[in-house]
Amino acid sequence: MAIQSITEQHLEALSIGAGVLGSGGGGNPRYDYLMARQAIKRHGPVRLLKLDTLADDDFIIPLCFMGAPLVCMEKLPTGDELRALVAHTERRFQKKVTALVPAEIGGGNAFVPFFIAGELGLPIVDADEMGRAFPELQMSSVHLLEPNSGPALLADEHGSVVTIDTPDTKRMETIGRAVTVSMGSVAALMLHAMTGKTAKEALIAGSISRAVEIGETILNARANKKDPITALVHAQNGAVLMQGMITDIDHAVNEGFLRGIVRVDGKISGELVYQNEYLLARVGGKVAAMTPDILIMLEQESGEPLTTDRLAHGLRVAMVVLPSPTLWTTKHGLDLVGPRAFGFDTDYEATWRQK
Amino acid sequence: MAIQSITEQHLEALSIGAGVLGSGGGGNPRYDYLMARQAIKRHGPVRLLKLDTLADDDFIIPLCFMGAPLVCMEKLPTGDELRALVAHTERRFQKKVTALVPAEIGGGNAFVPFFIAGELGLPIVDADEMGRAFPELQMSSVHLLEPNSGPALLADEHGSVVTIDTPDTKRMETIGRAVTVSMGSVAALMLHAMTGKTAKEALIAGSISRAVEIGETILNARANKKDPITALVHAQNGAVLMQGMITDIDHAVNEGFLRGIVRVDGKISGELVYQNEYLLARVGGKVAAMTPDILIMLEQESGEPLTTDRLAHGLRVAMVVLPSPTLWTTKHGLDLVGPRAFGFDTDYEATWRQK
């Protein structure tokens, strides 16, 4: 049951669902939620396009913010970055944009196209490139289909726009990261501008609807005084891997990433490693779940997902895992976003699914 | 007596003259000299255009390499960066380039347009933006006339091209420097693409001829067993400020700059502060000369100019100062390139000229 348009009433559920699919990354969705709400209040609901209804010659651009989530909290988007991105993209491609799409459904980035869709009179495609959140540019379903589908355009709130053309994805990431840091550690990004034809082949369908659905599951459980954690793992075929209190957090921002480790002690103890997103869970000294499965930390009582920048000592939490979008567990998918892509010396396994 | 075209025979004099006008920066001209020689051997002499002969609708692009000179020595240009720059500039402006110009006559950058002029069948304008070398993007005669005359295009040897559009010159510098570091601490740069009309107003005329003339002064003195230092200061209205042996060098590369201090002890002792270029000379504990005057370290016997990356303990040297191009000693010029622009707490003075 896909949604036809996103109204103010969908935004809270979208915020929670995007937080869950964010796997801890993509920035704190509450701020982006507020900005999207303001835009929808002013310009009205945003039409959502089903992926398979796109015309082949549509021109679709993914939007997101790139950077370290701790910094995003200190430096809010103004919208000027996104206006500059759309204008420079249209100039570069000599084509009018026909629809926007979130680059990643996970975290605050789910809301980014909503900041300007209404103002520009553009619909948003109910899809994304990740089906969750990931920390690096090449970790995208479009990249998986068409490597080197540049250019990347980065913009800051002063209207500076940097266009990166390179045949080499590693260099795209290295240069893009350096530009982001020089723009104040957060920048608006347009990467993988594509035709409707490519979008239909490459994007992950229904991501926005799915996020709203996840959010509604948690909100309904709360409203009915049921346990939101149980409701979530039941509705999304997940599992609870840790339950207890946060007793240790060790993290730092460097090279534009927030990297760290968080420890939970209680009913089921364990620890969770992250690099913007939660990547690997250890329970009882053993690896219990890992990327590309969706690892999430939630407040036990409310079921509110916790981004890596909102972890705090003493919080009562549950750590939940949801299954990865299927394209990421293929061989090529794992090369891009499996545990080895993040420097872990282990092959992907989903032993938790057997329990 | 302006030169009509640059042949292989001019290159050695150009190399020495560019080294002198480089004021220690712009990279070691010997490597660029060799690359330019190879290009001229293959494609023939390069036509030199007098600045005042340009047509108003000509399309002129300045080229140079940006980065720390120590790194340039370890990573030679391939020409691919420059080809990528010209192609992307023509695409961006939807105009064919009609002539190249060196962004700075000082140091190796004097030769950069010669790497590809012959191959592309393009002439070079006998001019530049600095009349010497300077370490930052905004230190340009074009910028002095028309601030924010972007975009900047940066390219690496893998064909990656980064286009920076920003209304803010400080951000242009910050972002450009970050991109350069991410490209391996050296990048080819196209900044201040301009019409012939703007070029005639903004560029410093005759820079290439002047560099060749300076080089010939030194080469002729050597050939006639005369002192090249005396010949140079006589021909160019300069002065000798230090004479002796290099006894101390303290420098480091950071943020893409080579920063340091070199000490000379002997007949006239003193020290020279640099940031890619030599910026301030102290003799007898007092400031004796400073930017924008052209400060140079030369080997005493040969008159060979020493870039900051070629300083070595025990070398017998003379430190010479030549007068700045006049546009830099105006109020606006000093705001851009005077001692305070480099963080020195002193006003510009040229007391050495009175001696």
XYZ file of C-alpha atoms in Angstrom:
710
model
C 0.000 0.000 0.000
C 2.193 2.730 -1.374
C 1.555 6.291 -0.255
C 0.394 8.846 -2.892
C 1.741 11.954 -1.216
C 3.577 12.916 1.956
C 1.585 15.235 4.200
C 2.492 16.765 7.532
C 0.759 13.770 9.188
C 3.251 11.282 7.721
C 6.323 13.087 8.937
C 6.577 11.758 12.470
C 6.327 8.153 11.298
C 8.817 8.888 8.515
C 11.178 10.355 11.089
C 11.078 7.223 13.248
C 11.249 4.849 10.278
C 14.156 6.755 8.743
C 15.885 6.598 12.118
C 15.470 2.818 12.213
C 16.647 2.306 8.608
C 19.447 4.782 9.273
C 21.229 2.173 11.349
C 22.551 4.999 13.518
C 23.763 7.163 10.627
C 22.471 9.779 8.218
C 22.278 12.399 10.962
C 19.674 12.967 13.611
C 16.313 12.899 11.769
C 14.569 15.217 14.264
C 16.188 18.352 12.836
C 15.523 17.384 9.258
C 12.004 16.427 10.256
C 11.421 19.962 11.526
C 12.769 21.487 8.330
C 10.618 19.222 6.142
C 7.551 20.056 8.245
C 8.160 23.753 7.796
C 8.455 23.299 4.011
C 5.254 21.213 3.798
C 3.357 23.699 5.971
C 4.378 26.428 3.556
C 4.102 24.674 0.176
C 1.691 21.792 0.852
C 1.979 17.997 0.569
C 4.616 16.500 -1.735
C 3.544 14.066 -4.430
C 5.227 10.670 -4.201
C 5.927 8.845 -7.483
C 5.995 5.056 -7.657
C 9.301 4.036 -9.187
C 7.731 1.947 -11.965
C 5.600 4.876 -13.166
C 8.600 7.013 -14.210
C 9.015 7.883 -17.897
C 12.307 6.788 -19.468
C 13.328 10.370 -20.207
C 12.543 11.752 -16.756
C 15.529 13.394 -15.059
C 15.913 12.314 -11.447
C 18.440 13.672 -8.966
C 19.271 12.181 -5.563
C 19.971 14.676 -2.793
C 21.524 14.267 0.644
C 23.910 15.866 3.097
C 27.378 14.401 3.521
C 29.498 14.742 6.630
C 29.831 13.868 10.277
C 26.487 13.814 12.150
C 27.926 15.582 15.199
C 28.640 18.574 12.997
C 25.206 18.487 11.318
C 23.668 19.195 14.693
C 25.743 22.349 15.043
C 25.179 23.622 11.516
C 21.637 23.381 10.179
C 20.908 23.342 6.457
C 19.424 26.572 5.071
C 18.021 25.255 1.776
C 20.377 27.520 -0.185
C 22.791 24.601 -0.671
C 20.013 22.529 -2.249
C 18.799 25.365 -4.492
C 22.394 25.862 -5.659
C 22.754 22.113 -6.315
C 19.598 21.900 -8.422
C 20.526 25.028 -10.424
C 24.091 23.845 -11.083
C 22.934 20.322 -11.962
C 20.415 21.644 -14.507
C 23.089 23.900 -15.981
C 25.619 21.101 -16.154
C 23.262 18.575 -17.775
C 21.291 21.179 -19.754
C 18.110 19.438 -18.585
C 15.257 20.320 -16.242
C 14.976 18.108 -13.170
C 11.615 16.246 -13.170
C 11.790 14.577 -9.747
C 13.939 14.363 -6.630
C 14.811 11.248 -4.641
C 16.554 10.761 -1.290
C 20.044 9.282 -1.815
C 19.535 7.296 1.388
C 16.312 6.593 3.257
C 18.243 6.167 6.504
C 18.467 9.053 8.956
C 17.895 12.726 8.303
C 18.786 12.328 4.641
C 15.330 10.795 4.068
C 13.898 14.309 4.515
C 16.344 16.306 2.413
C 14.402 16.310 -0.909
C 11.310 17.462 1.042
C 13.106 20.699 2.018
C 12.764 22.046 -1.528
C 10.383 19.753 -3.463
C 7.298 21.875 -2.720
C 9.040 25.164 -3.424
C 10.321 23.851 -6.776
C 7.016 22.121 -7.585
C 8.760 18.762 -7.968
C 7.546 15.289 -6.919
C 9.723 12.812 -5.017
C 10.324 9.237 -6.147
C 9.322 6.628 -3.524
C 12.751 4.969 -3.603
C 16.396 5.473 -2.585
C 19.906 4.204 -3.361
C 20.590 2.294 -0.141
C 17.408 0.987 1.466
C 19.099 2.144 4.688
C 22.084 4.504 5.344
C 25.750 3.996 4.481
C 28.738 6.268 5.102
C 30.467 6.308 1.692
C 29.503 7.618 -1.733
C 30.026 4.433 -3.696
C 27.751 2.420 -1.358
C 24.810 2.979 -3.672
C 22.521 0.787 -5.775
C 23.142 3.138 -8.725
C 26.874 2.702 -8.356
C 26.385 -1.082 -8.150
C 24.648 -0.975 -11.561
C 26.709 1.785 -13.204
C 30.054 2.503 -11.551
C 31.469 5.996 -12.311
C 28.074 7.553 -12.876
C 29.331 11.017 -11.871
C 29.684 13.967 -11.642
C 29.216 14.739 -7.941
C 28.105 18.251 -6.970
C 28.702 19.497 -3.419
C 27.372 22.768 -2.035
C 27.637 24.794 1.147
C 25.273 27.313 2.729
C 27.170 30.245 1.189
C 26.276 29.114 -2.320
C 29.671 27.558 -3.064
C 29.291 24.585 -5.426
C 32.038 22.084 -6.194
C 31.659 19.741 -9.179
C 33.791 16.585 -9.153
C 34.364 14.658 -12.383
C 36.542 11.590 -12.057
C 36.754 8.166 -13.656
C 37.880 6.759 -10.296
C 35.347 6.106 -7.509
C 37.979 5.968 -4.779
C 39.131 9.430 -5.793
C 35.522 10.645 -5.875
C 35.247 9.596 -2.240
C 38.653 11.039 -1.224
C 38.138 14.366 -2.981
C 34.473 14.614 -1.905
C 35.413 13.998 1.712
C 38.154 16.672 1.567
C 35.735 19.176 0.034
C 33.153 18.383 2.730
C 35.680 18.991 5.501
C 36.746 22.285 3.855
C 33.069 23.346 3.704
C 32.810 22.971 7.483
C 32.437 19.151 7.711
C 28.971 19.084 6.172
C 27.919 19.664 2.561
C 24.840 19.093 0.412
C 25.483 16.433 -2.232
C 23.996 15.583 -5.630
C 25.441 12.372 -7.027
C 24.089 9.928 -9.619
C 21.828 12.228 -11.634
C 19.949 9.751 -13.828
C 17.237 9.245 -16.420
C 13.926 7.660 -15.431
C 15.068 4.568 -17.338
C 18.174 4.168 -15.162
C 16.204 5.009 -12.016
C 13.780 2.140 -12.674
C 16.655 -0.316 -13.005
C 18.883 1.019 -10.280
C 16.900 2.434 -7.367
C 15.445 0.498 -4.439
C 11.635 0.791 -4.741
C 9.263 1.820 -1.985
C 11.813 3.076 0.536
C 9.804 6.078 1.715
C 6.618 4.003 2.149
C 8.609 1.407 4.065
C 10.051 3.983 6.426
C 6.591 5.415 7.113
C 5.287 1.866 7.738
C 8.079 1.136 10.249
C 7.397 4.420 12.016
C 3.680 3.631 12.186
C 4.404 0.200 13.690
C 6.331 1.848 16.545
C 3.843 4.713 17.014
C 0.894 2.281 17.075
C 2.582 0.044 19.665
C 3.193 3.106 21.855
C -0.412 4.270 21.451
C -1.701 0.792 22.352
C 0.726 0.397 25.309
C 2.469 -2.510 23.636
C 6.231 -3.065 23.488
C 7.493 -1.189 20.379
C 10.656 -3.318 20.153
C 8.651 -6.543 19.908
C 6.267 -4.935 17.406
C 9.175 -3.782 15.233
C 11.076 -7.100 15.094
C 7.809 -8.922 14.463
C 6.672 -6.663 11.604
C 10.114 -6.474 9.930
C 11.491 -10.016 10.511
C 14.199 -8.786 12.853
C 15.720 -9.940 16.130
C 16.703 -8.387 19.465
C 20.460 -8.862 20.094
C 21.143 -6.773 23.223
C 19.032 -5.370 26.007
C 20.231 -3.261 28.929
C 21.926 0.035 29.749
C 24.625 1.946 27.870
C 27.731 1.736 30.086
C 30.523 2.929 27.800
C 30.891 5.133 24.694
C 34.212 5.818 23.033
C 34.127 7.936 19.871
C 35.819 10.718 17.904
C 35.277 12.697 14.699
C 38.077 12.397 12.199
C 38.344 12.687 8.406
C 34.693 13.731 8.458
C 33.547 10.447 10.077
C 32.210 9.757 13.547
C 33.886 6.495 14.626
C 33.367 4.645 17.886
C 32.227 1.737 20.016
C 29.261 1.596 22.430
C 28.778 -1.005 25.172
C 25.454 -2.256 26.566
C 25.226 -4.186 29.888
C 22.097 -5.861 31.270
C 19.757 -8.667 30.311
C 21.770 -9.356 27.122
C 25.156 -7.560 27.111
C 27.294 -6.721 24.120
C 28.997 -4.012 22.105
C 28.367 -2.240 18.826
C 31.021 -0.740 16.504
C 30.177 2.247 14.277
C 31.502 4.563 11.572
C 28.622 7.047 11.235
C 26.425 3.872 10.956
C 26.341 0.844 13.310
C 28.364 -1.819 11.549
C 29.101 -4.818 13.767
C 27.588 -6.247 16.961
C 29.393 -8.542 19.413
C 27.450 -10.505 22.014
C 29.180 -12.779 24.521
C 32.511 -12.049 22.825
C 31.226 -13.342 19.473
C 30.170 -11.485 16.329
C 26.381 -11.635 16.335
C 25.397 -9.430 13.390
C 27.045 -7.160 10.866
C 26.622 -4.849 7.872
C 24.782 -4.898 5.469
C 22.097 -6.099 7.906
C 20.486 -3.105 9.559
C 21.791 -2.724 13.123
C 19.865 -0.326 15.326
C 19.982 0.953 18.861
C 16.569 1.992 20.233
C 15.354 3.403 23.508
C 13.773 0.403 25.236
C 10.603 2.087 26.397
C 9.677 4.362 23.482
C 11.223 2.415 20.624
C 12.858 5.671 19.509
C 15.889 4.871 17.307
C 19.198 6.364 18.482
C 21.623 7.796 15.951
C 25.303 7.379 16.831
C 25.523 11.055 17.828
C 22.703 10.666 20.402
C 24.162 7.773 22.400
C 24.373 8.625 26.099
C 25.528 6.833 29.240
C 22.749 5.312 31.305
C 20.144 5.077 28.527
C 18.053 1.871 28.666
C 18.234 0.417 25.186
C 17.516 -2.532 22.922
C 19.813 -3.390 20.036
C 17.866 -4.784 17.110
C 18.878 -6.223 13.755
C 16.717 -6.147 10.609
C 17.520 -7.983 7.367
C 19.503 -6.125 4.713
C 17.916 -5.181 1.388
C 18.592 -8.246 -0.790
C 20.808 -6.500 -3.340
C 23.491 -5.932 -0.661
C 23.895 -9.623 0.219
C 24.880 -10.586 -3.346
C 28.597 -11.025 -3.999
C 28.944 -7.592 -5.649
C 26.821 -6.026 -2.927
C 29.025 -7.471 -0.179
C 32.166 -6.245 -1.976
C 30.758 -2.722 -1.620
C 29.134 -2.770 1.815
C 29.980 -6.071 3.523
C 32.118 -6.245 6.670
C 35.413 -6.371 4.732
C 34.536 -3.091 2.943
C 34.673 -1.488 6.404
C 37.937 -3.152 7.425
C 36.532 -6.035 9.516
C 38.360 -9.329 9.057
C 35.240 -11.450 8.771
C 32.881 -12.723 6.076
C 29.216 -11.770 6.091
C 26.999 -14.157 8.034
C 23.438 -13.767 9.276
C 23.425 -16.422 12.002
C 20.873 -14.339 13.919
C 18.255 -15.186 11.286
C 18.319 -18.861 12.297
C 17.256 -18.145 15.854
C 62.152 44.185 -27.466
C 59.357 41.693 -27.035
C 59.931 38.150 -28.251
C 57.780 36.828 -31.154
C 57.951 33.161 -30.294
C 59.568 30.900 -27.723
C 61.999 28.420 -29.211
C 64.123 25.770 -27.550
C 66.945 28.365 -27.367
C 64.939 30.657 -25.059
C 64.140 28.004 -22.512
C 67.282 28.075 -20.413
C 67.091 31.863 -19.958
C 63.360 31.568 -19.239
C 64.111 28.941 -16.617
C 66.602 31.180 -14.798
C 64.438 34.308 -15.134
C 61.340 32.464 -13.916
C 63.414 31.197 -10.991
C 64.411 34.763 -10.096
C 60.860 36.154 -10.439
C 59.582 33.095 -8.556
C 60.980 34.539 -5.345
C 61.640 30.964 -4.215
C 58.175 29.650 -5.088
C 56.260 28.234 -8.020
C 58.176 24.966 -7.883
C 61.621 24.094 -9.171
C 61.703 25.374 -12.780
C 64.229 22.765 -13.959
C 61.645 19.994 -14.178
C 59.099 22.163 -15.934
C 61.857 23.397 -18.201
C 62.554 19.818 -19.280
C 58.862 19.147 -19.945
C 58.500 22.366 -21.976
C 61.639 21.502 -23.964
C 60.245 18.086 -24.816
C 56.965 19.657 -25.987
C 58.735 22.273 -28.155
C 61.046 19.632 -29.657
C 57.963 17.661 -30.645
C 55.564 20.426 -31.731
C 57.841 23.361 -32.622
C 58.194 26.926 -31.268
C 55.233 28.540 -29.512
C 53.910 31.862 -30.778
C 53.931 34.622 -28.164
C 51.131 37.223 -28.364
C 51.672 40.788 -27.162
C 48.952 41.573 -24.659
C 47.737 44.695 -26.502
C 47.210 42.756 -29.744
C 44.446 40.528 -28.304
C 40.944 40.811 -29.781
C 38.202 41.693 -27.278
C 36.395 38.386 -27.844
C 39.464 36.166 -27.525
C 39.134 33.543 -24.794
C 42.233 33.325 -22.620
C 42.852 30.799 -19.862
C 45.631 30.954 -17.259
C 47.185 27.621 -16.288
C 49.436 26.633 -13.408
C 50.075 23.917 -10.857
C 49.014 24.479 -7.267
C 50.574 22.772 -4.259
C 53.667 22.368 -2.170
C 56.899 22.495 -4.220
C 58.477 19.626 -2.289
C 55.698 17.401 -3.550
C 55.935 18.644 -7.148
C 59.428 17.206 -7.271
C 58.112 13.783 -6.365
C 55.143 13.823 -8.711
C 55.773 15.131 -12.217
C 52.965 16.470 -14.380
C 51.900 14.195 -17.251
C 50.025 16.736 -19.407
C 46.780 14.785 -18.918
C 45.737 17.197 -16.139
C 46.124 20.149 -18.507
C 44.273 18.464 -21.374
C 41.436 17.675 -18.954
C 41.415 21.301 -17.745
C 41.198 22.764 -21.256
C 38.444 20.315 -22.278
C 36.367 20.932 -19.143
C 36.855 24.712 -19.383
C 35.650 24.759 -23.008
C 32.667 22.623 -22.051
C 31.825 24.799 -19.072
C 32.071 28.105 -20.968
C 30.834 26.691 -24.298
C 33.726 28.541 -25.978
C 36.942 27.538 -27.701
C 40.134 28.674 -25.969
C 42.110 31.034 -28.246
C 45.273 31.478 -26.137
C 46.912 30.282 -22.929
C 48.774 32.383 -20.374
C 50.865 31.445 -17.338
C 49.011 32.321 -14.125
C 52.356 33.256 -12.585
C 55.658 33.934 -14.326
C 57.570 32.941 -11.193
C 58.997 29.437 -10.894
C 58.014 26.331 -12.823
C 54.537 27.690 -13.463
C 56.024 29.956 -16.163
C 56.428 26.829 -18.302
C 53.065 25.161 -17.724
C 51.198 26.574 -20.764
C 54.137 25.479 -22.944
C 53.478 21.821 -22.044
C 50.385 21.755 -24.244
C 50.325 24.961 -26.345
C 52.064 23.328 -29.349
C 49.994 20.169 -29.214
C 46.752 22.202 -29.082
C 47.992 24.703 -31.699
C 47.458 27.605 -29.279
C 49.607 30.739 -28.796
C 50.637 32.021 -25.361
C 50.060 35.599 -24.188
C 53.283 37.383 -23.114
C 51.853 38.290 -19.692
C 50.858 36.790 -16.336
C 48.709 37.562 -13.271
C 51.465 38.188 -10.729
C 54.654 39.505 -12.343
C 56.342 37.081 -9.927
C 55.009 34.112 -7.868
C 52.580 34.155 -4.941
C 51.222 31.285 -2.847
C 47.472 32.002 -2.822
C 44.768 32.020 -5.489
C 43.446 35.511 -4.853
C 46.922 37.080 -5.180
C 46.290 37.853 -8.819
C 46.018 40.993 -10.953
C 42.750 39.625 -12.402
C 41.340 39.201 -8.919
C 42.468 42.753 -8.066
C 40.386 44.058 -10.996
C 37.453 41.614 -10.795
C 37.098 39.790 -7.492
C 35.110 36.516 -7.692
C 36.005 35.881 -11.313
C 35.612 32.107 -10.944
C 35.051 29.232 -11.469
C 38.277 27.432 -10.574
C 38.978 24.073 -12.226
C 41.491 21.680 -10.639
C 42.691 18.458 -12.234
C 44.890 15.519 -11.324
C 46.924 13.145 -13.479
C 44.133 10.533 -13.420
C 41.781 12.853 -15.300
C 39.788 13.885 -12.217
C 38.526 17.466 -12.588
C 37.010 19.506 -9.770
C 35.095 22.710 -10.592
C 34.680 25.224 -7.762
C 31.997 27.935 -8.007
C 31.811 30.264 -5.045
C 30.998 33.920 -4.442
C 33.598 33.960 -1.638
C 37.319 34.155 -2.443
C 38.414 32.929 0.983
C 36.307 29.806 0.465
C 37.758 29.393 -3.035
C 41.203 29.279 -1.433
C 40.144 26.964 1.434
C 38.263 24.529 -0.793
C 40.902 24.651 -3.538
C 43.658 23.901 -1.039
C 41.688 20.950 0.384
C 41.078 19.559 -3.116
C 44.787 19.933 -3.935
C 45.801 18.019 -0.812
C 43.264 15.274 -1.622
C 44.711 15.035 -5.158
C 48.142 14.237 -3.694
C 49.239 17.792 -2.718
C 49.612 18.983 -6.283
C 46.935 19.793 -8.869
C 46.710 21.587 -12.209
C 44.651 24.757 -11.924
C 42.633 26.902 -14.327
C 41.350 30.053 -12.660
C 40.254 33.412 -14.133
C 39.212 32.323 -17.617
C 38.717 35.690 -19.365
C 37.950 37.502 -22.589
C 40.694 39.304 -24.500
C 39.100 42.556 -23.330
C 39.520 41.643 -19.640
C 42.996 40.251 -20.280
C 44.167 43.593 -21.708
C 42.946 45.427 -18.619
C 43.924 42.896 -16.001
C 47.105 41.038 -16.930
C 50.678 42.199 -16.333
C 52.226 42.750 -19.782
C 55.553 41.389 -20.986
C 56.208 38.927 -18.160
C 57.607 36.148 -20.338
C 59.931 38.548 -22.209
C 61.076 39.980 -18.887
C 61.903 36.552 -17.488
C 63.907 35.671 -20.604
C 65.746 39.018 -20.320
C 66.653 38.370 -16.662
C 67.873 34.890 -17.542
C 70.003 36.274 -20.390
C 71.570 38.854 -18.039
C 72.742 36.056 -15.738
C 73.818 33.717 -18.565
C 75.769 36.511 -20.283
C 77.564 37.452 -17.050
C 78.558 33.799 -16.585
C 79.756 33.532 -20.186
C 81.800 36.733 -19.778
C 83.195 35.687 -16.381
C 81.481 38.584 -14.666
C 79.630 38.430 -11.346
C 76.010 37.418 -12.186
C 74.668 38.863 -8.916
C 76.057 42.318 -9.684
C 74.794 42.088 -13.272
C 71.299 41.149 -12.069
C 70.876 43.911 -9.471
C 72.287 46.435 -11.923
C 69.974 45.464 -14.800
C 66.833 45.159 -12.632
C 67.316 47.996 -10.075
C 67.759 45.577 -7.194
C 70.039 45.323 -4.157
C 72.080 42.632 -2.422
C 70.883 42.159 1.182
C 72.800 39.082 2.410
C 75.945 37.298 1.321
C 77.448 34.187 2.897
C 76.687 30.539 3.630
C 73.405 28.832 4.522
C 73.833 27.737 8.142
C 70.294 26.830 9.179
C 67.064 25.695 7.493
C 63.893 24.967 9.417
C 60.837 24.012 7.357
C 57.834 21.717 7.086
C 54.979 21.013 4.648
C 51.529 21.562 6.107
C 48.133 22.445 4.667
C 49.738 22.176 1.255
C 52.310 24.919 1.967
C 56.057 24.704 2.512
C 56.777 27.053 5.408
C 60.168 27.845 6.934
C 63.101 30.086 7.782
C 66.607 30.002 6.284
C 69.672 31.632 7.857
C 72.698 32.996 6.020
C 75.992 33.777 7.815
C 79.014 35.500 6.293
C 79.874 38.877 4.775
C 76.295 40.131 5.390
C 74.289 37.806 7.684
C 70.534 37.561 7.991
C 67.493 35.369 7.719
C 64.694 34.883 5.253
C 61.137 33.729 6.075
C 59.075 31.813 3.461
C 55.688 30.275 2.742
C 56.335 28.632 -0.647
C 57.781 32.087 -1.631
C 60.397 34.162 0.248
C 58.412 36.799 2.089
C 60.504 38.746 4.595
C 64.244 39.345 5.104
C 65.869 40.351 8.397
C 69.414 41.725 8.459
C 71.139 42.717 11.705
C 67.924 41.912 13.577
C 65.924 44.423 11.503
C 63.421 43.896 8.713
C 65.320 44.777 5.537
C 62.862 43.859 2.762
C 59.478 42.223 2.384
C 56.704 41.126 0.043
C 55.561 42.278 -2.526
C 59.185 43.150 -3.408
C 60.811 40.144 -5.041
C 63.131 38.420 -2.563
C 65.488 35.854 -4.045
C 68.205 33.507 -2.888
C 70.848 32.780 -5.544
C 73.959 30.657 -5.670
C 76.774 33.205 -5.330
C 78.989 31.876 -8.093
C 76.533 30.879 -10.799
C 73.707 33.290 -10.057
C 71.347 30.303 -10.181
C 68.148 31.157 -8.260
C 67.245 28.774 -5.439
C 63.629 27.765 -4.885
C 62.666 27.176 -1.262
C 62.717 23.409 -1.837
C 66.360 23.505 -3.026
C 67.896 25.256 -0.028
C 70.781 23.253 1.431
C 73.215 23.692 4.292
C 76.625 24.970 3.275
C 75.578 26.582 -0.035
C 77.322 29.925 -0.716
C 74.557 32.349 -1.560
C 73.527 35.940 -2.171
C 70.115 37.211 -1.148
C 68.839 39.800 -3.568
C 65.744 42.013 -3.659
C 64.115 43.365 -6.837
C 61.307 45.943 -6.917
C 57.723 44.674 -6.926
C 55.482 45.160 -9.973
C 53.904 48.560 -9.330
C 50.303 47.330 -9.053
C 51.169 45.432 -5.850
C 52.426 48.510 -3.963
C 49.092 50.344 -4.313
C 46.791 50.250 -1.276
C 44.572 47.513 -2.770
C 47.632 45.615 -3.944
C 49.172 45.651 -0.460
C 45.878 44.473 1.065
C 46.193 41.367 -1.101
C 49.925 40.637 -1.034
C 51.594 43.001 1.447
C 53.264 41.756 4.648
C 50.012 41.850 6.680
C 48.316 39.543 4.142
C 50.893 36.938 5.199
C 50.475 37.526 8.924
C 53.476 39.791 9.529
C 52.837 42.657 11.946
C 54.506 45.317 9.832
C 53.601 47.796 7.106
C 55.224 47.618 3.706
C 58.421 49.631 3.385
C 61.139 49.555 0.758
C 63.977 51.158 2.731
C 66.483 49.113 0.692
C 65.662 51.234 -2.374
C 67.192 54.309 -0.715
C 70.611 52.730 -0.331
